[in-house]
């Protein structure tokens, strides 16, 4: 898989897990191929399945508002999902489905090589930091191997609950300053000689924000 277009082509014809049976369209992901900022959601919902595009339903409308609040549009970023086909009745994706689909996301991340990955919700959080709760992990810049990660809640979880909405709005407000800081390269090497907190996996480390 040498290009994002080739990945999208393969995803559109993929039958590597059960989810292909119920789909109308698979949803490879879309956006700028050289995006600094990449978002990873969970999987397509009803509207996404119908249109073959990520985040085009109610959660997507909220995501667009959140992007607009920090001066960005969806064309500025790349938007992908953990699984590329809609789970029936919007159920959670199963571990085997996530495993079968991960080759596409892995390669998308490699090709886009974003400066910052924002995980939306618990499934994409678990891809990098398994076992961590979203309520504890959200709103903190992290490293995972070579990648800079910033977990936030899923917009669908924040849409109809005022407290969550406030939280995700605030977490988005921090993104421009995080990007600035990463552009300056001061997070490219560990700055803090202190050992990471015990609950973090050895691969991850905390980056104090300012
Ligand atoms: N929710 C997701 O996680 N992804 C989408 O593409 C749409 C809604
Ligand atoms: Fe293939 Fe992923 Fe769709 Fe499963 S969810 S059929 S692995 S593209």
PDB file of N, CA, C and O and ligand atoms in Angstrom, residues 11 14-20 23 26 83-85 97 100-101 103-104, ligand 2:
ATOM      1  N   UNK A  11      -9.709  -0.691   0.749  1.00  0.00           N
ATOM      2  CA  UNK A  11     -10.751  -0.670   1.790  1.00  0.00           C
ATOM      3  C   UNK A  11     -12.136  -0.799   1.143  1.00  0.00           C
ATOM      4  O   UNK A  11     -13.011  -1.498   1.658  1.00  0.00           O
ATOM      5  N   UNK A  14     -12.700  -4.400   0.524  1.00  0.00           N
ATOM      6  CA  UNK A  14     -12.209  -5.335   1.549  1.00  0.00           C
ATOM      7  C   UNK A  14     -13.319  -6.245   2.081  1.00  0.00           C
ATOM      8  O   UNK A  14     -14.441  -5.793   2.338  1.00  0.00           O
ATOM      9  N   UNK A  15     -12.977  -7.521   2.272  1.00  0.00           N
ATOM     10  CA  UNK A  15     -13.905  -8.470   2.908  1.00  0.00           C
ATOM     11  C   UNK A  15     -13.194  -9.218   4.040  1.00  0.00           C
ATOM     12  O   UNK A  15     -13.505 -10.365   4.337  1.00  0.00           O
ATOM     13  N   UNK A  16     -12.240  -8.558   4.681  1.00  0.00           N
ATOM     14  CA  UNK A  16     -11.391  -9.253   5.651  1.00  0.00           C
ATOM     15  C   UNK A  16     -12.023  -9.445   7.023  1.00  0.00           C
ATOM     16  O   UNK A  16     -11.418 -10.089   7.881  1.00  0.00           O
ATOM     17  N   UNK A  17     -13.168  -8.840   7.288  1.00  0.00           N
ATOM     18  CA  UNK A  17     -13.894  -9.176   8.522  1.00  0.00           C
ATOM     19  C   UNK A  17     -15.384  -9.153   8.238  1.00  0.00           C
ATOM     20  O   UNK A  17     -15.834  -8.701   7.173  1.00  0.00           O
ATOM     21  N   UNK A  18     -16.135  -9.623   9.220  1.00  0.00           N
ATOM     22  CA  UNK A  18     -17.595  -9.762   9.073  1.00  0.00           C
ATOM     23  C   UNK A  18     -18.297  -8.446   8.744  1.00  0.00           C
ATOM     24  O   UNK A  18     -19.398  -8.446   8.184  1.00  0.00           O
ATOM     25  N   UNK A  19     -17.673  -7.337   9.114  1.00  0.00           N
ATOM     26  CA  UNK A  19     -18.357  -6.050   8.945  1.00  0.00           C
ATOM     27  C   UNK A  19     -18.640  -5.736   7.483  1.00  0.00           C
ATOM     28  O   UNK A  19     -19.499  -4.910   7.173  1.00  0.00           O
ATOM     29  N   UNK A  20     -17.947  -6.395   6.578  1.00  0.00           N
ATOM     30  CA  UNK A  20     -18.196  -6.080   5.162  1.00  0.00           C
ATOM     31  C   UNK A  20     -19.613  -6.495   4.764  1.00  0.00           C
ATOM     32  O   UNK A  20     -20.195  -5.932   3.831  1.00  0.00           O
ATOM     33  N   UNK A  23     -22.328  -3.627   5.280  1.00  0.00           N
ATOM     34  CA  UNK A  23     -22.062  -2.238   4.887  1.00  0.00           C
ATOM     35  C   UNK A  23     -22.750  -1.866   3.579  1.00  0.00           C
ATOM     36  O   UNK A  23     -22.981  -2.722   2.718  1.00  0.00           O
ATOM     37  N   UNK A  26     -17.855   1.194   2.522  1.00  0.00           N
ATOM     38  CA  UNK A  26     -16.819   1.331   3.526  1.00  0.00           C
ATOM     39  C   UNK A  26     -16.336   2.780   3.525  1.00  0.00           C
ATOM     40  O   UNK A  26     -16.584   3.542   2.587  1.00  0.00           O
ATOM     41  N   UNK A  83     -12.235   1.166  12.589  1.00  0.00           N
ATOM     42  CA  UNK A  83     -12.762   0.212  11.597  1.00  0.00           C
ATOM     43  C   UNK A  83     -13.430   1.000  10.480  1.00  0.00           C
ATOM     44  O   UNK A  83     -14.023   2.056  10.707  1.00  0.00           O
ATOM     45  N   UNK A  84     -13.292   0.480   9.285  1.00  0.00           N
ATOM     46  CA  UNK A  84     -13.700   1.230   8.097  1.00  0.00           C
ATOM     47  C   UNK A  84     -15.103   0.876   7.627  1.00  0.00           C
ATOM     48  O   UNK A  84     -15.585   1.458   6.650  1.00  0.00           O
ATOM     49  N   UNK A  85     -15.724  -0.105   8.269  1.00  0.00           N
ATOM     50  CA  UNK A  85     -17.093  -0.475   7.911  1.00  0.00           C
ATOM     51  C   UNK A  85     -17.978  -0.388   9.142  1.00  0.00           C
ATOM     52  O   UNK A  85     -17.535  -0.654  10.261  1.00  0.00           O
ATOM     53  N   UNK A  97     -12.357  -7.541  14.688  1.00  0.00           N
ATOM     54  CA  UNK A  97     -12.622  -6.599  13.595  1.00  0.00           C
ATOM     55  C   UNK A  97     -11.580  -5.475  13.610  1.00  0.00           C
ATOM     56  O   UNK A  97     -11.068  -5.062  12.553  1.00  0.00           O
ATOM     57  N   UNK A 100      -8.370  -6.966  12.276  1.00  0.00           N
ATOM     58  CA  UNK A 100      -8.398  -7.180  10.822  1.00  0.00           C
ATOM     59  C   UNK A 100      -8.226  -5.873  10.062  1.00  0.00           C
ATOM     60  O   UNK A 100      -7.645  -5.824   8.984  1.00  0.00           O
ATOM     61  N   UNK A 101      -8.727  -4.790  10.637  1.00  0.00           N
ATOM     62  CA  UNK A 101      -8.731  -3.496   9.945  1.00  0.00           C
ATOM     63  C   UNK A 101      -7.490  -2.657  10.227  1.00  0.00           C
ATOM     64  O   UNK A 101      -7.243  -1.671   9.537  1.00  0.00           O
ATOM     65  N   UNK A 103      -4.395  -2.857   9.704  1.00  0.00           N
ATOM     66  CA  UNK A 103      -3.351  -2.668   8.677  1.00  0.00           C
ATOM     67  C   UNK A 103      -3.577  -1.392   7.879  1.00  0.00           C
ATOM     68  O   UNK A 103      -2.628  -0.728   7.473  1.00  0.00           O
ATOM     69  N   UNK A 104      -4.840  -1.054   7.657  1.00  0.00           N
ATOM     70  CA  UNK A 104      -5.134   0.151   6.876  1.00  0.00           C
ATOM     71  C   UNK A 104      -4.807   1.418   7.664  1.00  0.00           C
ATOM     72  O   UNK A 104      -4.171   2.332   7.143  1.00  0.00           O
TER      73      UNK A 104
HETATM   74 FE1  LIG B   2     -12.115  -4.819   5.815  1.00  0.00          FE
HETATM   75 FE2  LIG B   2     -11.915  -3.113   7.857  1.00  0.00          FE
HETATM   76 FE3  LIG B   2     -14.231  -3.310   6.518  1.00  0.00          FE
HETATM   77 FE4  LIG B   2     -13.434  -5.299   8.104  1.00  0.00          FE
HETATM   78  S1  LIG B   2     -13.967  -3.203   8.754  1.00  0.00           S
HETATM   79  S2  LIG B   2     -14.243  -5.520   6.016  1.00  0.00           S
HETATM   80  S3  LIG B   2     -11.191  -5.267   7.818  1.00  0.00           S
HETATM   81  S4  LIG B   2     -12.259  -2.563   5.695  1.00  0.00           S
END
